[in-house]
């Protein structure tokens, strides 16, 4: 296999080869030294990449799903337009709350604004937004040219905040910052910690959680909510799927943070830990076994006999609802292979769900991950900062004198640390079988070549390479948008996923790809002269 | 749904809400895909390229390839020359296109990158080409970007070699591959040779064969684009998307150009057929006349399905202008007509049509869907026609909705089926009629549900 990968990347020009070979590895757990991979570095110009930009990470991923924030994209029209309803962050209006999910706000900068500055237009836009919508929170997200012309969006935000007595937050998430959408996640996280979290005083009950890095795509968050509430947890806030600024304000009151997508939000998890003492655990609600493990891990944290019993009862109940169906789908999927290239945690999480179905993952990679997402957080101290990562603001938080609290005793913490992923994420790689391929920032050329070589039965990726795979005769499932299905999280979600995968693999349409005249003899003989 | 939109019309000068247009580069990328063996290249940060590929892929459900200069902060400060040169080198050696079509983004435009100067010092292999269009996102819309890229193709490549080719250049405008196929069918019926520029058919509606081809069979070849300078005439369909390239061909290669409406509906299709006939001296093909008769037959037979119904139309200017003309000819009342693309000509042309028909309607260029929604809240319509984004308004106000234009992200097959020509007219009538009839059935009381309508 190693030689096959080499063959693919050896086709590159020398400089590209030198760069790309650091981003690819063949999993080998038997080596004495842990394996390392290069990630979170610049995309090579000209390479057809799937990566997005800083703005996509900030507005598109993290802030966009907040229902009650009126987010103005400050810039020309495109960026706002492309993040309008395109990430499937489901959200339900509650009571008389404001819901901006189906709206797209932009300053639609014109040439004159670029020449003379866009601040005036931004102020006017906020004024108009306030007059028409009376929002409680306005967020400003800036795009590439805004950073270049030097509009001071922070000053505008301060002005608007005083003028209208509402929260107005500025996010300098210009597309060129950092090397992928990851920089934007970080910027959004910083803004939420600095200005929102910690400003609320909601009274929170027993067993309270924040769910971090869950964007409610296809209703995933709702499935988690259903299960967790059934066990008896209170969900203080969801970050940020179907989330609200209003709920986020009191996030510091929760007992525990559970992190679903590590890459997009580990910063908040960590800052909440430093500032308020709240621990976080890494969970994975994609897959039946992993959902069960995550539920048990959360229960272990609280160490309460009733809660543990409730957890086991719910697990048993949910399992009895889905087992028959899962077995049925497993019979059809067993033995197939998959390649995954998706997001910041999904390429890891979905391996578990596929494993539940007997599907082996032979290649997995992330689009915008950092080394810790592959290798585990223990490598954090060894990651060298480069110029691009230094351009992303990193904020220092201190323990909050009023709200800092320690939940676990030192002894208990030490004991629990060995049992569950407490303030720790082990990364994707350790979970992968020897001989499988790990590849960072998989690009078009590598996708095309590796699909040819590996011939997986299933390629899980995003919309940009979905049809490449189909044209090559390999079923592709989008794991960003789920091909407009879902939820895929939790117990019921696992069944939905199993159903959809089985459907895609077994659809009779595949039988028609090759026309019959290409395989059957077409010359019909007849006797002459009868 | 859209519960926060007040009925009272809000005058705004700075805030765009729910836009009816997007930025230039996505249009330029689409146009570039219509050249055979071309790789579009986005010169800016990589998010733009990702967004544009995503949108085109979602609309066509086919692979959309494009590379990017992948700017980071350094390139934004020091200029994108190094990135572009590296990109050109890598693109040719890894993906081996015949031609790279570069478009700029608002980032590279703002820092003032001089693309031709960069390309001049880049390593372009023998026989390979690089063209470019300036497509600042802070001007015009995706239609402007399309127009700029088609103009760039002519500017860089078209040449008059004094060897007339007896062909007609067809600039189809920002329409679907299915529409381009239909226009080609019309030309074939005439028995007239043509050069279509650009031509995304065969690229964005490529067949499934079990083998992925990075450069499918379709697209206008570079040789054809060069040869377009020798054609007898240019027929530009849709003034917003196609007239610039037609003027450029006239200026550069002395090929006379004629700008017509996008051939949507009877009259615009008649105009196209007559123009071809006059230019070539060839009679109108009987099979097309037969189709025309079928459309008129359908129009008379079905008129009571839609006659007198009020319709709101929004989308790209060329398409909306033609669609307004067609709905008027069906006896409908285009009450609100809106495009996101700026252009006084749009407002003038549509207003004139409405005035002639004695219709008191509202017309707006550079408008957004928030304004359209507020108009509808003040006085509702019977039908909305436009891109996928209209579905929010349609649901909020419970109004039947027919999807037409770019983008349509939530339905499939549309890009294969033409809306231009007589065949397209049939399809649009079917769309309008059946959407309204489905609604009538849905709303009917049990005793009123009719088997025959």
PDB file of N, CA and C in Angstrom, chain B residues 116-154:
ATOM      1  N   UNK B 116      -2.111  40.328 -15.976  1.00  0.00           N
ATOM      2  CA  UNK B 116      -1.292  40.115 -17.182  1.00  0.00           C
ATOM      3  C   UNK B 116       0.205  40.209 -16.888  1.00  0.00           C
ATOM      4  N   UNK B 117       0.600  41.104 -15.993  1.00  0.00           N
ATOM      5  CA  UNK B 117       2.023  41.237 -15.663  1.00  0.00           C
ATOM      6  C   UNK B 117       2.535  39.965 -14.985  1.00  0.00           C
ATOM      7  N   UNK B 118       1.728  39.397 -14.110  1.00  0.00           N
ATOM      8  CA  UNK B 118       2.131  38.149 -13.445  1.00  0.00           C
ATOM      9  C   UNK B 118       2.222  37.007 -14.455  1.00  0.00           C
ATOM     10  N   UNK B 119       1.211  36.936 -15.324  1.00  0.00           N
ATOM     11  CA  UNK B 119       1.170  35.827 -16.290  1.00  0.00           C
ATOM     12  C   UNK B 119       2.370  35.916 -17.239  1.00  0.00           C
ATOM     13  N   UNK B 120       2.734  37.141 -17.586  1.00  0.00           N
ATOM     14  CA  UNK B 120       3.840  37.347 -18.527  1.00  0.00           C
ATOM     15  C   UNK B 120       5.136  36.729 -18.005  1.00  0.00           C
ATOM     16  N   UNK B 121       5.286  36.681 -16.688  1.00  0.00           N
ATOM     17  CA  UNK B 121       6.519  36.112 -16.133  1.00  0.00           C
ATOM     18  C   UNK B 121       6.313  34.700 -15.591  1.00  0.00           C
ATOM     19  N   UNK B 122       5.134  34.137 -15.835  1.00  0.00           N
ATOM     20  CA  UNK B 122       4.871  32.779 -15.344  1.00  0.00           C
ATOM     21  C   UNK B 122       5.350  31.751 -16.373  1.00  0.00           C
ATOM     22  N   UNK B 123       5.532  30.510 -15.891  1.00  0.00           N
ATOM     23  CA  UNK B 123       5.931  29.440 -16.815  1.00  0.00           C
ATOM     24  C   UNK B 123       4.706  28.810 -17.450  1.00  0.00           C
ATOM     25  N   UNK B 124       4.417  29.205 -18.667  1.00  0.00           N
ATOM     26  CA  UNK B 124       3.286  28.620 -19.378  1.00  0.00           C
ATOM     27  C   UNK B 124       3.844  27.685 -20.451  1.00  0.00           C
ATOM     28  N   UNK B 125       3.552  26.388 -20.334  1.00  0.00           N
ATOM     29  CA  UNK B 125       4.137  25.451 -21.312  1.00  0.00           C
ATOM     30  C   UNK B 125       3.709  25.786 -22.746  1.00  0.00           C
ATOM     31  N   UNK B 126       4.551  25.420 -23.641  1.00  0.00           N
ATOM     32  CA  UNK B 126       4.325  25.604 -25.072  1.00  0.00           C
ATOM     33  C   UNK B 126       2.924  25.105 -25.479  1.00  0.00           C
ATOM     34  N   UNK B 127       2.218  25.920 -26.189  1.00  0.00           N
ATOM     35  CA  UNK B 127       0.913  25.483 -26.692  1.00  0.00           C
ATOM     36  C   UNK B 127      -0.219  25.642 -25.691  1.00  0.00           C
ATOM     37  N   UNK B 128       0.113  26.021 -24.478  1.00  0.00           N
ATOM     38  CA  UNK B 128      -0.936  26.192 -23.461  1.00  0.00           C
ATOM     39  C   UNK B 128      -1.268  27.676 -23.325  1.00  0.00           C
ATOM     40  N   UNK B 129      -2.450  27.948 -22.814  1.00  0.00           N
ATOM     41  CA  UNK B 129      -2.901  29.334 -22.758  1.00  0.00           C
ATOM     42  C   UNK B 129      -3.357  29.743 -21.371  1.00  0.00           C
ATOM     43  N   UNK B 130      -3.231  31.028 -21.101  1.00  0.00           N
ATOM     44  CA  UNK B 130      -3.781  31.594 -19.870  1.00  0.00           C
ATOM     45  C   UNK B 130      -4.532  32.864 -20.244  1.00  0.00           C
ATOM     46  N   UNK B 131      -5.787  32.933 -19.843  1.00  0.00           N
ATOM     47  CA  UNK B 131      -6.542  34.168 -20.072  1.00  0.00           C
ATOM     48  C   UNK B 131      -7.037  34.671 -18.718  1.00  0.00           C
ATOM     49  N   UNK B 132      -7.497  35.891 -18.669  1.00  0.00           N
ATOM     50  CA  UNK B 132      -8.002  36.380 -17.383  1.00  0.00           C
ATOM     51  C   UNK B 132      -9.129  37.388 -17.567  1.00  0.00           C
ATOM     52  N   UNK B 133      -9.943  37.496 -16.532  1.00  0.00           N
ATOM     53  CA  UNK B 133     -10.978  38.535 -16.482  1.00  0.00           C
ATOM     54  C   UNK B 133     -10.943  39.164 -15.099  1.00  0.00           C
ATOM     55  N   UNK B 134     -11.109  40.480 -15.075  1.00  0.00           N
ATOM     56  CA  UNK B 134     -11.236  41.162 -13.786  1.00  0.00           C
ATOM     57  C   UNK B 134     -12.679  41.078 -13.340  1.00  0.00           C
ATOM     58  N   UNK B 135     -12.876  40.492 -12.173  1.00  0.00           N
ATOM     59  CA  UNK B 135     -14.246  40.288 -11.704  1.00  0.00           C
ATOM     60  C   UNK B 135     -14.393  40.734 -10.251  1.00  0.00           C
ATOM     61  N   UNK B 136     -14.209  42.048  -9.999  1.00  0.00           N
ATOM     62  CA  UNK B 136     -14.351  42.520  -8.617  1.00  0.00           C
ATOM     63  C   UNK B 136     -15.766  42.281  -8.107  1.00  0.00           C
ATOM     64  N   UNK B 137     -15.858  41.736  -6.907  1.00  0.00           N
ATOM     65  CA  UNK B 137     -17.181  41.370  -6.382  1.00  0.00           C
ATOM     66  C   UNK B 137     -17.974  42.586  -5.951  1.00  0.00           C
ATOM     67  N   UNK B 138     -17.315  43.727  -5.873  1.00  0.00           N
ATOM     68  CA  UNK B 138     -18.025  44.929  -5.438  1.00  0.00           C
ATOM     69  C   UNK B 138     -18.605  45.731  -6.605  1.00  0.00           C
ATOM     70  N   UNK B 139     -18.681  45.079  -7.759  1.00  0.00           N
ATOM     71  CA  UNK B 139     -19.341  45.686  -8.909  1.00  0.00           C
ATOM     72  C   UNK B 139     -20.280  44.656  -9.520  1.00  0.00           C
ATOM     73  N   UNK B 140     -21.454  45.116  -9.935  1.00  0.00           N
ATOM     74  CA  UNK B 140     -22.351  44.233 -10.683  1.00  0.00           C
ATOM     75  C   UNK B 140     -22.789  43.014  -9.891  1.00  0.00           C
ATOM     76  N   UNK B 141     -22.807  41.867 -10.594  1.00  0.00           N
ATOM     77  CA  UNK B 141     -23.269  40.635  -9.963  1.00  0.00           C
ATOM     78  C   UNK B 141     -22.624  39.459 -10.666  1.00  0.00           C
ATOM     79  N   UNK B 142     -23.100  38.252 -10.336  1.00  0.00           N
ATOM     80  CA  UNK B 142     -22.579  37.052 -11.008  1.00  0.00           C
ATOM     81  C   UNK B 142     -22.802  37.122 -12.525  1.00  0.00           C
ATOM     82  N   UNK B 143     -23.821  37.847 -12.941  1.00  0.00           N
ATOM     83  CA  UNK B 143     -24.075  37.984 -14.385  1.00  0.00           C
ATOM     84  C   UNK B 143     -22.975  38.836 -15.026  1.00  0.00           C
ATOM     85  N   UNK B 144     -22.571  39.879 -14.310  1.00  0.00           N
ATOM     86  CA  UNK B 144     -21.469  40.722 -14.789  1.00  0.00           C
ATOM     87  C   UNK B 144     -20.199  39.890 -14.913  1.00  0.00           C
ATOM     88  N   UNK B 145     -19.973  39.008 -13.949  1.00  0.00           N
ATOM     89  CA  UNK B 145     -18.784  38.161 -13.960  1.00  0.00           C
ATOM     90  C   UNK B 145     -18.798  37.226 -15.158  1.00  0.00           C
ATOM     91  N   UNK B 146     -19.971  36.671 -15.457  1.00  0.00           N
ATOM     92  CA  UNK B 146     -20.126  35.801 -16.617  1.00  0.00           C
ATOM     93  C   UNK B 146     -19.772  36.596 -17.879  1.00  0.00           C
ATOM     94  N   UNK B 147     -20.387  37.777 -17.986  1.00  0.00           N
ATOM     95  CA  UNK B 147     -20.178  38.638 -19.147  1.00  0.00           C
ATOM     96  C   UNK B 147     -18.701  38.995 -19.305  1.00  0.00           C
ATOM     97  N   UNK B 148     -18.051  39.345 -18.204  1.00  0.00           N
ATOM     98  CA  UNK B 148     -16.631  39.722 -18.259  1.00  0.00           C
ATOM     99  C   UNK B 148     -15.758  38.562 -18.728  1.00  0.00           C
ATOM    100  N   UNK B 149     -16.090  37.349 -18.289  1.00  0.00           N
ATOM    101  CA  UNK B 149     -15.267  36.212 -18.695  1.00  0.00           C
ATOM    102  C   UNK B 149     -15.471  35.891 -20.176  1.00  0.00           C
ATOM    103  N   UNK B 150     -16.690  35.991 -20.673  1.00  0.00           N
ATOM    104  CA  UNK B 150     -16.924  35.713 -22.094  1.00  0.00           C
ATOM    105  C   UNK B 150     -16.218  36.773 -22.936  1.00  0.00           C
ATOM    106  N   UNK B 151     -16.285  38.001 -22.453  1.00  0.00           N
ATOM    107  CA  UNK B 151     -15.580  39.073 -23.157  1.00  0.00           C
ATOM    108  C   UNK B 151     -14.070  38.794 -23.183  1.00  0.00           C
ATOM    109  N   UNK B 152     -13.556  38.297 -22.066  1.00  0.00           N
ATOM    110  CA  UNK B 152     -12.123  37.999 -21.986  1.00  0.00           C
ATOM    111  C   UNK B 152     -11.722  36.913 -22.984  1.00  0.00           C
ATOM    112  N   UNK B 153     -12.605  35.940 -23.177  1.00  0.00           N
ATOM    113  CA  UNK B 153     -12.305  34.860 -24.132  1.00  0.00           C
ATOM    114  C   UNK B 153     -12.094  35.459 -25.521  1.00  0.00           C
ATOM    115  N   UNK B 154     -13.007  36.387 -25.862  1.00  0.00           N
ATOM    116  CA  UNK B 154     -12.924  37.020 -27.174  1.00  0.00           C
ATOM    117  C   UNK B 154     -11.660  37.873 -27.252  1.00  0.00           C
TER     118      UNK B 154
END
